[in-house]
Amino acid sequence: MFRSISTRISYIVAAVVIASSIVTLVFTSSTLEEDMAHFQGRTARNTIRVGMLYLQEGHQALDRYRQHAFQDRKQAIKDAMTIFLAQVGSYYQLYKSGKLSEKEAKEAAYKLARNTRYFNNDYFFIYTDKLQALAHPDRSLEGRDLSKGVDKNGYAYGPDMIRKATREGGGFVNLIWTRLGEDESISKILYVKGFPKWGWIIGTGAYVDDIEGAVERQKQDLIRDMRKGFSQIRLAETGRLFIFNNNKEVLVPPLGAGPDFAKTLNLDTGNTLMHDLKEVGKLGDWRLDYRVRRQDGEIVECQSYVRYFPPLGWYVASTVPEEEIFAPVEDLIFKQSGISFIILLLTIGVIYYVIRRICLPIRSVSKVAHHVSKGDLREAKKVFAMATDKGHLKKVVDSFETGKEKRFDEVDHLVKSIHTMLLTLNSLVSQVQKSGDQVTGSALKLGTAINQLEAAVENQAAATQELGSSSREISATSQELARTMNESTTVAVSTGELAAQGVIDLGEMGVTMDAMRDASGGIFSKLSVINSKAANISSVVTSISKISEQINLLSLNAAIEAEKAGEFGQGFSVVAREIRKLADQTAMSTLDIEKIVAEMLSAVSAGVMEMDKFRKQVENGVSNVAVLGDGITGVVNQVQTLTPRFESVNEGMQNQSEGAEQISKAMIQLSETSIQTKDALTEFVSITEQLSSSVASLEEEVAAFQVEKD
């Protein structure tokens, strides 16, 4: 059912161990190869340095031997020269004593130089102080000027011979000269000394080829010793040391090398190996990597180190196949690979065992989570009582209940947390199922109450709109009546002025009476209009009173319904109270208006009656001026009393107009409030429907859980 997490963890650990082992082997291999190459190079360099020390000791021995041999030879030459000079001096004494003539004495000395031999056919010669030959075993040289002569190497020996013989009292001169009777030029040491009595330079010399031969024999002995010593030195398996000279001749070949070792080619450059090693040795670079072909045709990569020994012109070098350098590394890597493989197997086994023991509770917990995901909480609780994990879950739960949880790890705490979560979830789902049923019933009841409240609000909104329309008509009528009363007041003022003018000026009575008749007719008509308007105002006030009673009754019903709705009707209860207050204010304003209208009707009625009398008096005033004067006086009085009444009526009409406007505004606000209340109820109905839908969805989801009933 589930893929084993212990197997996956074991795979991951195995992959990590294998990767680390491979990385370790690769790193170790490259590091060991570098270290081995470095170690081999250091060994080769140290071995070559030892060979160089041995060469240096051999060279010093050769130098010491050569120096001693030359010193002995020079001393012998000087001794021979001393003897020869003694003989020549005896001839000079014979000449001085008169026993021999000077010529005879010189001839005797010449003859002695030509015939005297010592050592290896060495001889004497006599030159003038200008280096003109007087006596020499090679008679062909006698009489020749040798001051500008040169040896086989082009050395002009004349000036040095003259200087050392005449100025320094004698000295040695080295040159390359031909032995008597031979054609080969060899090294020779000359010793010259002046004989000032006759102005001669007497010289003798000895060929030193025997010394060089002895040195060469010792050098060969050194080479044999080096060969013998090198044969005991091994670099890697078959690596050896060898020596070659500036002429690329192999003096000490490596042990086991063929006769054509000096002709070995470097396949990388195409030159001979000796040539490339010589260049490296001269530059002091030490190391040369190259490829050569063996006698069996196989191409081998090799490594050589070389050092130049200038005193002898020799090169000490090593040669080692690279495969032998890295062979121990490969063997070590192979062994390490075997050990790593064994460690890997043991590690995987131990890790698999440990992880399996750890993952058994996790596997059981995953089964619990699987049953919970399907809503089967009863099966999930059964897992804790099963023995699939060797009873570990039950033991963990029981141990936590007994207070022994300190001995457990994070997995055991996870088991305990899952068990607690399962119990809590079972209780929660059971409670949610019960609460869902209760919420569904409450939502249905709430929806019914809201529908009833919405219908009541719609009726209230319609009544409010009708009341607002009536209020607007009352306001318009009141404004029209106020304008009429203003006009009446103006006419009354004008009538008073005209009556006063009639009393003052009776001469214009006829004209004034006509005007009064016309004015009285206008006043009568205006008062009639006022009377009719006042009657309309009375009917409108009655309608307002009825509407106020209906609004009061409607607000009372709304307050009762709000109390029934409980918490949800509190806001609408406030609106009902405000509507009731407004209805009360409207009733009070209506009573005031009724009083004012009643006063206005009585005033208007009185005005109509007076105007009727006035009209009759005006008609009779034409015939009786005296009666007219009295009538005008009465009219003036009546008009003067009518003017304050008109002003009072006008003020009442203005107050009524303002009250009607306030009622109209209140009705508009009430209508808007009703509309807002209706919208709020509509939104509340939508929210209630969403709540019912959410409760239904919750019941469907919770119904999927199978819980244990308490």
Coordinates of C-alpha atoms in Angstrom, one line a residue, residues 219-702:
K219 CA 88.5 9.0 -14.5
Q220 CA 87.7 5.6 -15.9
D221 CA 88.1 4.1 -12.5
L222 CA 85.6 6.8 -11.3
I223 CA 83.2 5.8 -14.0
R224 CA 83.5 2.1 -13.0
D225 CA 82.9 3.1 -9.4
M226 CA 79.8 5.1 -10.5
R227 CA 78.5 2.3 -12.6
K228 CA 78.9 -0.1 -9.7
G229 CA 77.3 2.3 -7.3
F230 CA 74.4 3.2 -9.7
S231 CA 73.7 -0.5 -10.2
Q232 CA 72.7 -0.7 -6.5
I233 CA 70.3 2.3 -6.8
R234 CA 66.8 1.6 -7.9
L235 CA 64.1 4.1 -8.6
A236 CA 60.6 2.5 -8.5
E237 CA 60.8 -1.0 -10.1
T238 CA 63.2 -0.6 -13.1
G239 CA 64.2 3.1 -12.8
R240 CA 68.0 3.7 -12.9
L241 CA 70.6 6.4 -12.9
F242 CA 73.0 7.1 -15.8
I243 CA 75.7 9.5 -16.8
F244 CA 76.5 11.1 -20.2
N245 CA 78.8 13.9 -21.3
N246 CA 78.6 17.0 -23.5
N247 CA 79.2 14.8 -26.5
K248 CA 76.0 12.9 -25.7
E249 CA 78.1 9.8 -25.0
V250 CA 76.6 7.6 -22.3
L251 CA 79.4 7.0 -19.8
V252 CA 77.4 5.1 -17.2
P253 CA 74.4 3.5 -18.9
P254 CA 71.3 2.5 -16.8
L255 CA 71.3 -1.0 -15.7
G256 CA 69.7 -3.2 -18.3
A257 CA 69.9 -0.7 -21.1
G258 CA 70.8 -1.8 -24.6
P259 CA 73.8 -0.7 -26.5
D260 CA 71.8 1.8 -28.5
F261 CA 70.5 3.6 -25.4
A262 CA 72.3 6.8 -26.5
K263 CA 70.3 6.8 -29.7
T264 CA 67.0 6.6 -27.9
L265 CA 64.5 9.0 -29.5
N266 CA 62.1 11.2 -27.6
L267 CA 58.8 10.6 -29.5
D268 CA 57.4 13.9 -28.2
T269 CA 60.1 16.1 -29.8
G270 CA 61.8 13.8 -32.3
N271 CA 65.2 14.5 -30.8
T272 CA 67.4 12.0 -29.1
L273 CA 66.8 11.6 -25.4
M274 CA 70.4 12.7 -24.7
H275 CA 69.9 15.9 -26.6
D276 CA 66.7 16.9 -24.7
L277 CA 68.2 15.9 -21.3
K278 CA 71.3 18.0 -22.1
E279 CA 69.1 21.0 -22.8
V280 CA 67.2 20.5 -19.6
G281 CA 70.4 20.1 -17.6
K282 CA 72.0 23.2 -19.0
L283 CA 68.8 25.2 -18.2
G284 CA 68.7 23.7 -14.7
D285 CA 65.0 22.6 -15.1
W286 CA 65.6 19.2 -13.5
R287 CA 62.6 17.3 -15.0
L288 CA 61.7 16.0 -18.4
D289 CA 58.6 14.0 -19.3
Y290 CA 58.9 12.0 -22.6
R291 CA 57.8 9.0 -24.5
V292 CA 60.1 6.3 -25.9
R293 CA 59.6 3.1 -27.8
R294 CA 60.9 -0.1 -26.3
Q295 CA 62.7 -2.9 -28.1
D296 CA 59.4 -4.8 -28.2
G297 CA 57.7 -1.8 -30.0
E298 CA 55.6 -0.7 -27.0
I299 CA 55.5 3.1 -26.4
V300 CA 56.2 3.9 -22.7
E301 CA 55.8 7.3 -20.9
C302 CA 58.8 8.0 -18.8
Q303 CA 60.1 10.6 -16.4
S304 CA 63.7 11.8 -16.0
Y305 CA 65.5 14.2 -13.8
V306 CA 68.9 15.5 -14.8
R307 CA 71.7 17.7 -13.4
Y308 CA 74.8 19.1 -15.0
F309 CA 78.3 18.8 -13.5
P310 CA 80.3 21.5 -15.2
P311 CA 83.8 20.6 -13.9
L312 CA 83.7 17.3 -15.8
G313 CA 81.1 18.2 -18.4
W314 CA 79.0 15.3 -17.3
Y315 CA 75.2 15.0 -16.8
V316 CA 73.8 12.8 -14.1
A317 CA 70.2 11.7 -15.0
S318 CA 67.5 9.3 -13.9
T319 CA 64.9 7.5 -16.0
V320 CA 61.7 5.9 -14.5
P321 CA 58.6 4.6 -16.4
E322 CA 55.6 6.5 -15.1
E323 CA 53.5 3.4 -14.9
E324 CA 55.9 2.2 -12.2
I325 CA 55.5 5.5 -10.3
F326 CA 51.7 5.1 -10.2
A327 CA 51.6 1.4 -9.8
P328 CA 51.5 1.5 -5.9
V329 CA 48.8 4.1 -6.2
E330 CA 46.6 1.8 -8.3
D331 CA 47.3 -1.1 -5.9
L332 CA 46.4 1.1 -2.9
I333 CA 43.2 2.4 -4.6
F334 CA 42.2 -1.2 -5.5
K335 CA 42.6 -2.2 -1.8
Q336 CA 40.9 0.9 -0.6
S337 CA 38.0 0.2 -3.0
G338 CA 37.6 -3.3 -1.6
I339 CA 37.6 -2.0 2.0
S340 CA 35.1 0.8 1.1
F341 CA 32.8 -1.8 -0.5
I342 CA 32.8 -3.9 2.6
I343 CA 32.2 -0.9 4.8
L344 CA 29.4 0.2 2.5
L345 CA 27.7 -3.2 2.8
L346 CA 28.0 -3.1 6.6
T347 CA 26.8 0.5 6.8
I348 CA 23.8 -0.2 4.6
G349 CA 22.9 -3.2 6.7
V350 CA 23.1 -1.4 10.0
I351 CA 21.4 1.7 8.6
Y352 CA 18.5 -0.4 7.1
Y353 CA 18.0 -2.2 10.5
V354 CA 18.0 1.0 12.5
I355 CA 15.8 3.0 10.1
R356 CA 13.4 0.1 9.8
R357 CA 13.0 0.1 13.6
I358 CA 12.5 3.8 13.5
C359 CA 10.1 3.7 10.5
L360 CA 7.7 1.0 11.8
P361 CA 5.8 3.5 14.0
I362 CA 5.9 6.0 11.2
R363 CA 4.3 3.5 8.8
S364 CA 1.5 2.7 11.3
V365 CA 1.0 6.5 11.8
S366 CA 0.7 6.9 8.1
K367 CA -2.0 4.3 8.0
V368 CA -3.8 6.3 10.7
A369 CA -3.5 9.4 8.5
H370 CA -4.7 7.5 5.5
H371 CA -7.9 6.4 7.3
V372 CA -8.4 10.0 8.6
S373 CA -8.1 11.3 5.0
K374 CA -10.9 9.0 4.0
G375 CA -13.0 10.1 7.0
D376 CA -13.0 6.7 8.7
L377 CA -12.0 7.7 12.2
R378 CA -13.1 4.3 13.6
E379 CA -10.6 2.4 11.6
A380 CA -8.0 5.0 12.4
K381 CA -8.5 4.3 16.1
K382 CA -8.2 0.6 15.5
V383 CA -4.7 1.0 14.1
F384 CA -3.4 1.9 17.6
A385 CA -4.6 -1.5 18.9
M386 CA -3.1 -3.5 16.0
A387 CA 0.3 -5.4 16.2
T388 CA 1.7 -4.5 12.8
D389 CA 4.5 -2.5 14.5
K390 CA 5.0 -5.1 17.2
G391 CA 2.6 -3.2 19.5
H392 CA 4.8 -0.1 19.5
L393 CA 2.0 2.4 19.1
K394 CA -0.1 1.0 22.0
K395 CA 3.0 0.8 24.2
V396 CA 3.9 4.4 23.4
V397 CA 0.3 5.6 24.2
D398 CA 0.1 3.6 27.4
S399 CA 3.6 4.8 28.5
F400 CA 2.6 8.5 28.0
E401 CA -0.5 7.9 30.0
T402 CA 1.7 6.4 32.8
G403 CA 4.2 9.3 32.7
K404 CA 7.1 7.4 31.2
E405 CA 7.4 9.6 28.1
K406 CA 10.9 10.8 29.0
R407 CA 12.3 7.6 27.6
F408 CA 10.9 8.2 24.1
D409 CA 12.2 10.1 21.1
E410 CA 10.6 12.4 18.6
V411 CA 8.8 9.6 16.7
D412 CA 7.1 8.4 19.9
H413 CA 6.0 12.0 20.6
L414 CA 4.6 12.1 17.1
V415 CA 2.7 8.9 17.7
K416 CA 1.3 10.4 20.9
S417 CA 0.4 13.7 19.1
I418 CA -1.4 11.7 16.3
H419 CA -3.4 9.7 18.9
T420 CA -4.4 12.9 20.7
M421 CA -5.3 14.6 17.4
L422 CA -7.5 11.6 16.5
L423 CA -9.4 11.7 19.7
T424 CA -9.9 15.5 19.4
L425 CA -10.9 15.2 15.8
N426 CA -13.5 12.4 16.6
S427 CA -15.0 14.6 19.3
L428 CA -14.9 17.7 17.1
V429 CA -16.6 16.1 14.1
S430 CA -19.4 14.7 16.4
Q431 CA -20.0 18.1 17.9
V432 CA -19.9 19.7 14.4
Q433 CA -22.6 17.3 13.1
K434 CA -24.9 18.1 16.1
S435 CA -24.3 21.8 15.7
G436 CA -25.0 21.6 12.0
D437 CA -28.4 20.3 12.6
Q438 CA -29.2 23.1 15.1
V439 CA -27.8 25.8 12.8
T440 CA -29.9 24.5 9.9
G441 CA -33.2 24.7 12.0
S442 CA -32.3 28.2 13.2
A443 CA -31.5 29.4 9.7
L444 CA -34.9 28.3 8.5
K445 CA -36.8 30.1 11.3
L446 CA -34.7 33.2 10.7
G447 CA -35.4 33.2 7.0
T448 CA -39.2 33.1 7.6
A449 CA -39.0 36.0 10.1
I450 CA -36.9 38.1 7.7
N451 CA -39.4 37.5 4.9
Q452 CA -42.3 38.8 7.1
L453 CA -40.2 41.8 8.1
E454 CA -39.4 42.5 4.5
A455 CA -43.1 42.6 3.5
A456 CA -43.8 45.0 6.4
V457 CA -41.0 47.3 5.4
E458 CA -42.3 47.3 1.8
N459 CA -45.8 48.4 3.1
Q460 CA -44.3 51.0 5.3
A461 CA -42.2 52.4 2.3
A462 CA -45.4 52.7 0.2
A463 CA -47.3 54.5 2.9
T464 CA -44.3 56.8 3.5
Q465 CA -44.2 57.7 -0.2
E466 CA -48.0 58.5 -0.2
L467 CA -47.6 60.6 3.0
G468 CA -44.6 62.4 1.3
S469 CA -46.8 63.3 -1.7
S470 CA -49.6 64.7 0.5
S471 CA -47.0 66.7 2.5
R472 CA -45.7 68.2 -0.8
E473 CA -49.3 69.3 -1.8
I474 CA -49.9 70.9 1.6
S475 CA -46.6 72.8 1.3
A476 CA -47.5 74.1 -2.2
T477 CA -51.0 75.2 -1.0
S478 CA -49.6 76.9 2.1
Q479 CA -47.1 78.8 -0.1
E480 CA -50.0 79.9 -2.4
L481 CA -52.1 81.1 0.5
A482 CA -49.2 83.0 2.0
R483 CA -48.8 84.9 -1.3
T484 CA -52.5 85.7 -1.3
M485 CA -52.4 87.0 2.2
N486 CA -49.5 89.2 1.3
E487 CA -51.5 90.6 -1.5
S488 CA -54.6 91.1 0.8
T489 CA -52.4 92.9 3.3
T490 CA -51.1 95.2 0.6
V491 CA -54.7 95.9 -0.6
A492 CA -55.9 96.7 2.9
V493 CA -53.0 99.1 3.4
S494 CA -53.9 100.8 0.2
T495 CA -57.6 101.0 1.2
G496 CA -56.8 102.7 4.4
E497 CA -54.7 105.2 2.6
L498 CA -57.5 105.9 0.1
A499 CA -60.1 106.3 2.9
A500 CA -57.9 108.8 4.7
Q501 CA -57.4 110.6 1.4
G502 CA -61.2 110.7 1.0
V503 CA -61.8 112.3 4.3
I504 CA -59.1 114.9 3.5
D505 CA -60.2 115.5 0.0
L506 CA -64.0 115.2 -0.5
G507 CA -63.6 117.0 -3.8
E508 CA -62.2 113.9 -5.3
M509 CA -64.9 111.6 -3.8
G510 CA -66.3 110.6 -7.0
V511 CA -63.1 109.4 -8.4
T512 CA -62.2 107.8 -5.1
M513 CA -65.6 106.1 -4.8
D514 CA -65.2 104.5 -8.2
A515 CA -61.8 103.3 -7.2
M516 CA -63.2 102.0 -3.9
R517 CA -66.0 100.2 -5.7
D518 CA -63.5 98.6 -7.9
A519 CA -61.2 97.8 -5.0
S520 CA -64.1 96.5 -2.9
G521 CA -65.0 94.2 -5.7
G522 CA -61.4 93.0 -5.9
I523 CA -61.2 92.5 -2.2
F524 CA -64.5 90.6 -2.2
S525 CA -63.2 88.3 -4.8
K526 CA -59.9 87.9 -3.1
L527 CA -61.6 87.1 0.2
S528 CA -63.7 84.6 -1.5
V529 CA -60.6 82.9 -2.9
I530 CA -59.0 83.1 0.6
N531 CA -62.2 81.5 2.0
S532 CA -62.0 78.7 -0.5
K533 CA -58.3 78.1 0.1
A534 CA -58.8 78.1 3.8
A535 CA -61.4 75.4 3.3
N536 CA -58.9 73.4 1.2
I537 CA -56.3 73.9 4.0
S538 CA -58.8 72.5 6.5
S539 CA -59.3 69.4 4.4
V540 CA -55.5 68.9 3.9
V541 CA -55.0 69.3 7.6
T542 CA -57.5 66.6 8.2
S543 CA -55.7 64.3 5.8
I544 CA -52.4 65.0 7.5
S545 CA -53.9 64.1 10.8
K546 CA -55.2 60.8 9.5
I547 CA -51.8 60.1 7.9
S548 CA -50.1 60.9 11.2
E549 CA -52.4 58.4 13.0
Q550 CA -51.6 55.8 10.4
I551 CA -47.8 56.4 10.7
N552 CA -48.1 56.2 14.5
L553 CA -50.0 52.9 14.1
L554 CA -47.4 51.6 11.6
S555 CA -44.5 52.6 13.8
L556 CA -46.2 50.8 16.7
N557 CA -46.5 47.6 14.6
A558 CA -42.9 47.9 13.4
A559 CA -41.7 48.2 17.0
I560 CA -43.7 45.1 17.9
E561 CA -42.2 43.2 15.0
A562 CA -38.7 44.4 15.9
E563 CA -39.2 43.1 19.4
K564 CA -40.2 39.8 18.0
A565 CA -37.0 39.7 15.8
G566 CA -34.9 40.1 18.9
E567 CA -31.3 41.1 18.3
F568 CA -31.8 41.3 14.5
G569 CA -34.6 43.9 14.9
Q570 CA -32.9 46.3 17.2
G571 CA -31.9 48.6 14.3
F572 CA -35.4 48.6 12.9
S573 CA -36.8 49.3 16.4
V574 CA -34.8 52.5 16.5
V575 CA -36.2 53.5 13.1
A576 CA -39.8 52.8 14.3
R577 CA -39.3 55.0 17.4
E578 CA -38.0 57.8 15.2
I579 CA -41.0 57.5 12.9
R580 CA -43.4 57.5 15.9
K581 CA -41.7 60.7 17.2
L582 CA -42.1 62.3 13.7
A583 CA -45.8 61.3 13.6
D584 CA -46.3 62.9 17.0
Q585 CA -44.6 66.1 15.8
T586 CA -46.8 66.1 12.7
A587 CA -50.0 65.7 14.8
M588 CA -48.9 68.7 17.0
S589 CA -48.1 70.8 13.9
T590 CA -51.5 69.8 12.5
L591 CA -53.3 71.0 15.6
D592 CA -51.5 74.4 15.3
I593 CA -52.5 74.6 11.7
E594 CA -56.1 73.9 12.5
K595 CA -56.1 76.7 15.1
I596 CA -54.6 79.1 12.6
V597 CA -57.0 78.1 9.9
A598 CA -59.9 78.5 12.2
E599 CA -58.8 82.1 13.1
M600 CA -58.2 82.7 9.4
L601 CA -61.7 81.5 8.4
S602 CA -63.4 83.7 11.1
A603 CA -61.3 86.7 9.9
V604 CA -62.0 86.0 6.3
S605 CA -65.8 85.6 7.0
A606 CA -65.8 88.9 8.9
G607 CA -63.9 90.5 6.1
V608 CA -66.5 89.2 3.5
M609 CA -69.4 90.6 5.5
E610 CA -67.7 94.0 6.0
M611 CA -66.8 94.2 2.4
D612 CA -70.4 93.4 1.5
K613 CA -71.6 96.2 3.7
F614 CA -68.9 98.5 2.3
R615 CA -69.9 97.7 -1.2
K616 CA -73.5 98.7 -0.3
Q617 CA -72.4 101.9 1.4
V618 CA -70.3 102.8 -1.6
E619 CA -73.3 102.4 -3.9
N620 CA -75.4 104.6 -1.5
G621 CA -72.5 107.1 -1.0
V622 CA -72.9 108.5 -4.4
S623 CA -76.2 110.1 -3.4
N624 CA -75.4 111.0 0.2
V625 CA -72.0 112.5 0.8
A626 CA -72.5 112.9 4.5
V627 CA -73.4 109.2 4.8
L628 CA -70.4 108.5 2.6
G629 CA -68.0 110.3 5.0
D630 CA -69.3 108.3 7.9
G631 CA -69.0 105.1 5.8
I632 CA -65.5 105.9 4.8
T633 CA -64.6 106.5 8.4
G634 CA -66.1 103.1 9.3
V635 CA -64.3 101.5 6.4
V636 CA -61.0 103.1 7.6
N637 CA -61.6 101.7 11.0
Q638 CA -62.5 98.3 9.7
V639 CA -59.6 98.2 7.4
Q640 CA -57.2 99.2 10.1
T641 CA -58.5 96.3 12.3
L642 CA -58.3 94.0 9.3
T643 CA -54.6 94.7 8.6
P644 CA -53.3 93.1 11.8
R645 CA -55.5 90.1 11.2
F646 CA -54.2 89.7 7.7
E647 CA -50.6 89.9 9.1
S648 CA -51.5 87.3 11.7
V649 CA -53.0 85.0 9.1
N650 CA -50.1 85.6 6.8
E651 CA -47.6 84.7 9.6
G652 CA -49.7 81.6 10.3
M653 CA -49.6 80.6 6.7
Q654 CA -45.8 81.0 6.6
N655 CA -45.5 78.9 9.7
Q656 CA -47.8 76.3 8.1
S657 CA -45.7 76.4 4.9
E658 CA -42.5 75.8 6.9
G659 CA -44.1 73.0 8.9
A660 CA -45.3 71.4 5.6
E661 CA -41.8 71.6 4.2
Q662 CA -40.4 70.0 7.3
I663 CA -43.0 67.2 7.1
S664 CA -42.1 66.7 3.4
K665 CA -38.4 66.5 4.2
A666 CA -39.1 64.1 7.0
M667 CA -41.3 62.0 4.7
I668 CA -38.4 61.9 2.2
Q669 CA -35.9 60.8 4.8
L670 CA -38.4 58.2 6.1
S671 CA -38.8 56.9 2.5
E672 CA -35.0 56.7 2.0
T673 CA -34.7 55.0 5.4
S674 CA -37.3 52.5 4.4
I675 CA -35.5 51.8 1.2
Q676 CA -32.2 51.3 3.0
T677 CA -34.0 49.1 5.5
K678 CA -35.4 47.0 2.6
D679 CA -31.9 46.8 1.0
A680 CA -30.4 45.7 4.3
L681 CA -33.1 43.1 4.8
T682 CA -32.4 41.8 1.2
E683 CA -28.7 41.6 1.9
F684 CA -29.5 39.9 5.2
V685 CA -31.7 37.4 3.4
S686 CA -28.7 36.7 1.0
I687 CA -26.4 36.2 3.9
T688 CA -28.9 33.9 5.6
E689 CA -29.1 31.9 2.4
Q690 CA -25.3 31.7 2.2
L691 CA -25.3 30.6 5.8
S692 CA -27.8 27.9 5.1
S693 CA -25.7 26.8 2.1
S694 CA -22.5 26.7 4.1
V695 CA -24.2 24.7 6.8
A696 CA -25.5 22.3 4.3
S697 CA -22.0 21.9 2.7
L698 CA -20.5 21.5 6.2
E699 CA -23.0 18.8 7.0
E700 CA -22.1 17.0 3.7
E701 CA -18.4 17.2 4.5
V702 CA -18.8 16.1 8.1

